[in-house]
Amino acid sequence: MSKTKTAAVVLAAGMGTRMKSALPKVMHPLTGRPMVNHLLSTVEALGVDEAVVVVGPGMEAVGRTVAPHPTVEQADRLGTAHAVMQARGALEGFDGDVLVLYGDTPLITPETLSKMLEARRGPARPAVVVLGFRPDDPGSYGRLMMDGDSLESIVEAKDATAEQLAVSLCNSGVMCVDGARLFDLLDRVGNDNAKGEYYLTDIVALARADGLACAVVEGAEEELLGVNSRAELAVAEAVAQARLRTAAMDNGATLIAPETVFLSHDTVIGRDVVIQPHVTFGPGVTVGDHVEIKGFCHFEQCTIADGATVGPYARLRPGADVGEGAHIGNFVEIKKAVVEPGAKVNHLTYIGDARVGAKANIGAGTITCNYDGFMKYNTDIGAGAFIGSNSALVAPVKIGDGAIVAAGSVVTRDVEPDALAVARGRQEARPGWAGRFRQRMAALKAGKSNDKKGA
């Protein structure tokens, strides 16, 4: 028996006017990626065979973001049934199960969608499976009208009677439909309702009138949060962050104050990692095992190897690669640079476009001068080298293995291995000068004061 195929139609044509943004609503980020991609990642994890995204006019940016998944345009926004109809051409000949999802409802899980598919393929073979939930405040949600275990119809809140509004089981909008029947049902949807729109929810009543079964799977309210405003986006972010933190701790990381640690959708954290409060992980960060991350750090597109120590107040920018057992200390910024195993960059330092060799030691206040206003240049610091405090390494420059750069040096030429480089002005001592200076200045000050009194 062949496996039943699954397709997903993601509705993403909404203007999102309550977001007060030039950015399409579904493009607003959640855990570091657009909401619509968050949902598509869930769909991909489910193993769907096809996914089509319905967009509105002028939403080319959404199309680029969701690629390689195809998009279709809903030129006129005439309701949810009309939106799904736009996918007819993309799903021509498809007779598997079709999930109808919403790009602004990104928190739904693969497990919940799997339950819907199981119900659709169960003994009753319902033509339509609706994802329902029981919110604390049913408010404007459509109500699911049940007859025992059978779903009879969905009534929009604006069209509901007082008795129907008393029903607590609500419609999330998410459906799983028999693909062989979907477009026939949609063709018969009318717009005789309070909003004059073509409601996707009407296919339930149409299916029942055809003598077909319809069913409901209940989900958690948390999964079905719709994002229509900045405030709702913040609520969704809080839910998503809580999930990521729990997963990190379940996988063996210690978060001292979990609510202050912010993760991205793709953050990878190893075992026996300790993360102190107020740490932010941007996209593209991988942390090995036995790493200690101290407070108030910010990471993005970087790698931290096993046993390293980072922070507090460290910033690892894109391309930072911290080696095994390396130390990155307070107020250190690393950008597009490799810090090899055992190296130490402990305080008040900028390392950019560089290599810091194994077990090298970089003194406080050191900077790699990697940019001349037009081009970036590389600095290479050899294994076991020692860079004295407050040094400036003017790239391109190479410090050999085991070399020492004296504190306060401005290094503009390569330093040979095991050599000492001193590049600073020569110190002079002038005995008694300071005392004579103070006397002269005191007398000058006193003279000016007397002049003012005489006036």
mmCIF file of N, CA and C in Angstrom, residues 321-398:
data_model
loop_
_atom_site.group_PDB
_atom_site.id
_atom_site.type_symbol
_atom_site.label_atom_id
_atom_site.label_comp_id
_atom_site.label_asym_id
_atom_site.label_seq_id
_atom_site.Cartn_x
_atom_site.Cartn_y
_atom_site.Cartn_z
ATOM 1 N N ASP A 321 35.561 32.106 15.903
ATOM 2 C CA ASP A 321 35.737 30.661 16.111
ATOM 3 C C ASP A 321 36.659 30.489 17.306
ATOM 4 N N VAL A 322 36.073 30.185 18.451
ATOM 5 C CA VAL A 322 36.819 30.081 19.703
ATOM 6 C C VAL A 322 37.183 28.625 19.937
ATOM 7 N N GLY A 323 38.486 28.370 20.068
ATOM 8 C CA GLY A 323 38.975 27.011 20.146
ATOM 9 C C GLY A 323 38.818 26.374 21.519
ATOM 10 N N GLU A 324 39.129 25.099 21.570
ATOM 11 C CA GLU A 324 38.984 24.306 22.780
ATOM 12 C C GLU A 324 39.819 24.883 23.920
ATOM 13 N N GLY A 325 39.176 25.097 25.056
ATOM 14 C CA GLY A 325 39.872 25.579 26.242
ATOM 15 C C GLY A 325 40.325 27.019 26.177
ATOM 16 N N ALA A 326 39.934 27.762 25.156
ATOM 17 C CA ALA A 326 40.339 29.169 25.050
ATOM 18 C C ALA A 326 39.570 30.022 26.051
ATOM 19 N N HIS A 327 40.124 31.185 26.364
ATOM 20 C CA HIS A 327 39.506 32.118 27.299
ATOM 21 C C HIS A 327 39.234 33.434 26.571
ATOM 22 N N ILE A 328 37.974 33.847 26.574
ATOM 23 C CA ILE A 328 37.585 35.150 26.046
ATOM 24 C C ILE A 328 36.965 35.908 27.206
ATOM 25 N N GLY A 329 37.553 37.039 27.590
ATOM 26 C CA GLY A 329 37.158 37.687 28.833
ATOM 27 C C GLY A 329 36.219 38.862 28.660
ATOM 28 N N ASN A 330 36.208 39.720 29.691
ATOM 29 C CA ASN A 330 35.264 40.815 29.748
ATOM 30 C C ASN A 330 35.601 41.928 28.757
ATOM 31 N N PHE A 331 34.551 42.441 28.116
ATOM 32 C CA PHE A 331 34.658 43.527 27.140
ATOM 33 C C PHE A 331 35.646 43.190 26.027
ATOM 34 N N VAL A 332 35.531 41.963 25.520
ATOM 35 C CA VAL A 332 36.318 41.508 24.375
ATOM 36 C C VAL A 332 35.367 41.298 23.207
ATOM 37 N N GLU A 333 35.769 41.789 22.032
ATOM 38 C CA GLU A 333 34.996 41.613 20.812
ATOM 39 C C GLU A 333 35.838 40.833 19.809
ATOM 40 N N ILE A 334 35.245 39.768 19.273
ATOM 41 C CA ILE A 334 35.914 38.934 18.279
ATOM 42 C C ILE A 334 35.066 38.935 17.017
ATOM 43 N N LYS A 335 35.686 39.210 15.866
ATOM 44 C CA LYS A 335 34.963 39.229 14.590
ATOM 45 C C LYS A 335 35.801 38.537 13.524
ATOM 46 N N LYS A 336 35.228 37.538 12.863
ATOM 47 C CA LYS A 336 35.878 36.850 11.748
ATOM 48 C C LYS A 336 37.317 36.505 12.110
ATOM 49 N N ALA A 337 37.452 35.804 13.209
ATOM 50 C CA ALA A 337 38.785 35.474 13.711
ATOM 51 C C ALA A 337 38.759 34.113 14.382
ATOM 52 N N VAL A 338 39.884 33.406 14.276
ATOM 53 C CA VAL A 338 40.054 32.111 14.925
ATOM 54 C C VAL A 338 40.929 32.305 16.157
ATOM 55 N N VAL A 339 40.403 31.886 17.288
ATOM 56 C CA VAL A 339 41.181 31.881 18.529
ATOM 57 C C VAL A 339 41.460 30.411 18.829
ATOM 58 N N GLU A 340 42.717 30.006 18.659
ATOM 59 C CA GLU A 340 43.039 28.588 18.703
ATOM 60 C C GLU A 340 43.066 28.044 20.135
ATOM 61 N N PRO A 341 43.100 26.722 20.276
ATOM 62 C CA PRO A 341 42.991 26.103 21.609
ATOM 63 C C PRO A 341 43.964 26.682 22.626
ATOM 64 N N GLY A 342 43.423 26.951 23.810
ATOM 65 C CA GLY A 342 44.240 27.396 24.926
ATOM 66 C C GLY A 342 44.655 28.845 24.887
ATOM 67 N N ALA A 343 44.319 29.588 23.852
ATOM 68 C CA ALA A 343 44.684 31.005 23.783
ATOM 69 C C ALA A 343 43.846 31.807 24.770
ATOM 70 N N LYS A 344 44.372 32.970 25.163
ATOM 71 C CA LYS A 344 43.677 33.820 26.129
ATOM 72 C C LYS A 344 43.577 35.246 25.595
ATOM 73 N N VAL A 345 42.341 35.716 25.549
ATOM 74 C CA VAL A 345 42.072 37.111 25.189
ATOM 75 C C VAL A 345 41.159 37.623 26.293
ATOM 76 N N ASN A 346 41.739 38.090 27.364
ATOM 77 C CA ASN A 346 40.978 38.187 28.614
ATOM 78 C C ASN A 346 40.304 39.518 28.901
ATOM 79 N N HIS A 347 40.755 40.632 28.321
ATOM 80 C CA HIS A 347 40.077 41.881 28.685
ATOM 81 C C HIS A 347 40.285 43.010 27.681
ATOM 82 N N LEU A 348 39.205 43.758 27.463
ATOM 83 C CA LEU A 348 39.242 45.051 26.788
ATOM 84 C C LEU A 348 39.974 45.002 25.459
ATOM 85 N N THR A 349 39.570 44.065 24.604
ATOM 86 C CA THR A 349 40.349 43.797 23.395
ATOM 87 C C THR A 349 39.434 43.617 22.200
ATOM 88 N N TYR A 350 39.918 44.055 21.018
ATOM 89 C CA TYR A 350 39.236 43.794 19.763
ATOM 90 C C TYR A 350 40.142 42.957 18.874
ATOM 91 N N ILE A 351 39.623 41.800 18.455
ATOM 92 C CA ILE A 351 40.339 40.918 17.533
ATOM 93 C C ILE A 351 39.445 40.720 16.311
ATOM 94 N N GLY A 352 39.855 41.289 15.166
ATOM 95 C CA GLY A 352 39.063 41.163 13.949
ATOM 96 C C GLY A 352 39.912 40.753 12.771
ATOM 97 N N ASP A 353 39.379 39.875 11.925
ATOM 98 C CA ASP A 353 40.096 39.385 10.741
ATOM 99 C C ASP A 353 41.480 38.883 11.139
ATOM 100 N N ALA A 354 41.497 37.884 12.003
ATOM 101 C CA ALA A 354 42.772 37.484 12.594
ATOM 102 C C ALA A 354 42.786 36.006 12.962
ATOM 103 N N ARG A 355 43.995 35.544 13.219
ATOM 104 C CA ARG A 355 44.208 34.250 13.848
ATOM 105 C C ARG A 355 45.032 34.480 15.097
ATOM 106 N N VAL A 356 44.576 33.917 16.218
ATOM 107 C CA VAL A 356 45.336 33.938 17.464
ATOM 108 C C VAL A 356 45.775 32.509 17.724
ATOM 109 N N GLY A 357 47.074 32.275 17.671
ATOM 110 C CA GLY A 357 47.594 30.926 17.758
ATOM 111 C C GLY A 357 47.366 30.263 19.103
ATOM 112 N N ALA A 358 47.533 28.943 19.119
ATOM 113 C CA ALA A 358 47.324 28.159 20.336
ATOM 114 C C ALA A 358 48.177 28.690 21.477
ATOM 115 N N LYS A 359 47.555 28.873 22.633
ATOM 116 C CA LYS A 359 48.201 29.293 23.876
ATOM 117 C C LYS A 359 48.834 30.674 23.802
ATOM 118 N N ALA A 360 48.486 31.448 22.803
ATOM 119 C CA ALA A 360 48.925 32.843 22.795
ATOM 120 C C ALA A 360 48.189 33.612 23.881
ATOM 121 N N ASN A 361 48.770 34.720 24.310
ATOM 122 C CA ASN A 361 48.176 35.541 25.371
ATOM 123 C C ASN A 361 48.108 36.979 24.876
ATOM 124 N N ILE A 362 46.891 37.514 24.838
ATOM 125 C CA ILE A 362 46.667 38.865 24.322
ATOM 126 C C ILE A 362 46.380 39.788 25.499
ATOM 127 N N GLY A 363 47.222 40.797 25.696
ATOM 128 C CA GLY A 363 47.088 41.700 26.837
ATOM 129 C C GLY A 363 45.932 42.660 26.708
ATOM 130 N N ALA A 364 45.547 43.247 27.831
ATOM 131 C CA ALA A 364 44.405 44.161 27.899
ATOM 132 C C ALA A 364 44.606 45.352 26.974
ATOM 133 N N GLY A 365 43.529 45.748 26.308
ATOM 134 C CA GLY A 365 43.568 46.941 25.476
ATOM 135 C C GLY A 365 44.171 46.740 24.105
ATOM 136 N N THR A 366 44.484 45.513 23.737
ATOM 137 C CA THR A 366 45.062 45.237 22.426
ATOM 138 C C THR A 366 43.984 45.312 21.344
ATOM 139 N N ILE A 367 44.345 45.863 20.198
ATOM 140 C CA ILE A 367 43.436 45.856 19.054
ATOM 141 C C ILE A 367 44.180 45.438 17.800
ATOM 142 N N THR A 368 43.456 44.726 16.930
ATOM 143 C CA THR A 368 43.964 44.487 15.582
ATOM 144 C C THR A 368 43.360 45.568 14.693
ATOM 145 N N CYS A 369 44.215 46.370 14.075
ATOM 146 C CA CYS A 369 43.762 47.466 13.215
ATOM 147 C C CYS A 369 43.544 46.900 11.820
ATOM 148 N N ASN A 370 42.355 46.394 11.574
ATOM 149 C CA ASN A 370 42.112 45.584 10.388
ATOM 150 C C ASN A 370 41.483 46.333 9.226
ATOM 151 N N TYR A 371 41.164 47.603 9.395
ATOM 152 C CA TYR A 371 40.400 48.324 8.375
ATOM 153 C C TYR A 371 41.021 49.689 8.130
ATOM 154 N N ASP A 372 41.277 50.000 6.847
ATOM 155 C CA ASP A 372 41.872 51.302 6.516
ATOM 156 C C ASP A 372 40.866 52.275 5.923
ATOM 157 N N GLY A 373 39.597 51.974 6.076
ATOM 158 C CA GLY A 373 38.544 52.804 5.516
ATOM 159 C C GLY A 373 38.046 52.308 4.174
ATOM 160 N N PHE A 374 38.776 51.357 3.570
ATOM 161 C CA PHE A 374 38.399 50.816 2.268
ATOM 162 C C PHE A 374 38.436 49.293 2.246
ATOM 163 N N MET A 375 39.469 48.712 2.848
ATOM 164 C CA MET A 375 39.693 47.276 2.775
ATOM 165 C C MET A 375 39.952 46.709 4.161
ATOM 166 N N LYS A 376 39.674 45.389 4.316
ATOM 167 C CA LYS A 376 39.995 44.669 5.543
ATOM 168 C C LYS A 376 41.275 43.858 5.329
ATOM 169 N N TYR A 377 42.101 43.763 6.372
ATOM 170 C CA TYR A 377 43.375 43.053 6.283
ATOM 171 C C TYR A 377 43.524 42.110 7.472
ATOM 172 N N ASN A 378 44.367 41.098 7.283
ATOM 173 C CA ASN A 378 44.491 40.032 8.266
ATOM 174 C C ASN A 378 45.677 40.229 9.201
ATOM 175 N N THR A 379 45.461 39.827 10.440
ATOM 176 C CA THR A 379 46.532 39.774 11.442
ATOM 177 C C THR A 379 46.722 38.325 11.850
ATOM 178 N N ASP A 380 47.972 37.867 11.846
ATOM 179 C CA ASP A 380 48.276 36.490 12.223
ATOM 180 C C ASP A 380 49.196 36.500 13.442
ATOM 181 N N ILE A 381 48.691 35.953 14.547
ATOM 182 C CA ILE A 381 49.447 35.907 15.804
ATOM 183 C C ILE A 381 49.798 34.454 16.072
ATOM 184 N N GLY A 382 51.078 34.169 16.169
ATOM 185 C CA GLY A 382 51.540 32.793 16.260
ATOM 186 C C GLY A 382 51.279 32.133 17.596
ATOM 187 N N ALA A 383 51.465 30.823 17.609
ATOM 188 C CA ALA A 383 51.279 30.035 18.827
ATOM 189 C C ALA A 383 52.238 30.496 19.909
ATOM 190 N N GLY A 384 51.726 30.618 21.127
ATOM 191 C CA GLY A 384 52.563 30.967 22.266
ATOM 192 C C GLY A 384 53.054 32.395 22.282
ATOM 193 N N ALA A 385 52.592 33.221 21.366
ATOM 194 C CA ALA A 385 53.016 34.625 21.364
ATOM 195 C C ALA A 385 52.392 35.362 22.546
ATOM 196 N N PHE A 386 53.057 36.459 22.947
ATOM 197 C CA PHE A 386 52.552 37.299 24.040
ATOM 198 C C PHE A 386 52.470 38.728 23.530
ATOM 199 N N ILE A 387 51.258 39.283 23.566
ATOM 200 C CA ILE A 387 51.047 40.659 23.119
ATOM 201 C C ILE A 387 50.800 41.520 24.347
ATOM 202 N N GLY A 388 51.705 42.454 24.610
ATOM 203 C CA GLY A 388 51.591 43.299 25.795
ATOM 204 C C GLY A 388 50.386 44.214 25.748
ATOM 205 N N SER A 389 49.993 44.683 26.901
ATOM 206 C CA SER A 389 48.791 45.512 27.017
ATOM 207 C C SER A 389 48.892 46.779 26.176
ATOM 208 N N ASN A 390 47.711 47.217 25.708
ATOM 209 C CA ASN A 390 47.575 48.481 24.981
ATOM 210 C C ASN A 390 48.421 48.522 23.713
ATOM 211 N N SER A 391 48.483 47.394 23.019
ATOM 212 C CA SER A 391 49.213 47.327 21.756
ATOM 213 C C SER A 391 48.235 47.423 20.588
ATOM 214 N N ALA A 392 48.725 47.983 19.494
ATOM 215 C CA ALA A 392 47.947 48.064 18.263
ATOM 216 C C ALA A 392 48.705 47.322 17.179
ATOM 217 N N LEU A 393 48.072 46.311 16.596
ATOM 218 C CA LEU A 393 48.679 45.514 15.536
ATOM 219 C C LEU A 393 48.058 45.961 14.217
ATOM 220 N N VAL A 394 48.841 46.664 13.399
ATOM 221 C CA VAL A 394 48.324 47.286 12.184
ATOM 222 C C VAL A 394 48.431 46.293 11.031
ATOM 223 N N ALA A 395 47.291 45.770 10.629
ATOM 224 C CA ALA A 395 47.251 44.741 9.584
ATOM 225 C C ALA A 395 47.518 45.362 8.201
ATOM 226 N N PRO A 396 48.071 44.544 7.279
ATOM 227 C CA PRO A 396 48.432 43.126 7.458
ATOM 228 C C PRO A 396 49.751 42.988 8.200
ATOM 229 N N VAL A 397 49.767 42.107 9.188
ATOM 230 C CA VAL A 397 50.979 41.916 9.980
ATOM 231 C C VAL A 397 50.970 40.508 10.556
ATOM 232 N N LYS A 398 52.180 39.963 10.746
ATOM 233 C CA LYS A 398 52.313 38.620 11.291
ATOM 234 C C LYS A 398 53.240 38.647 12.497
#
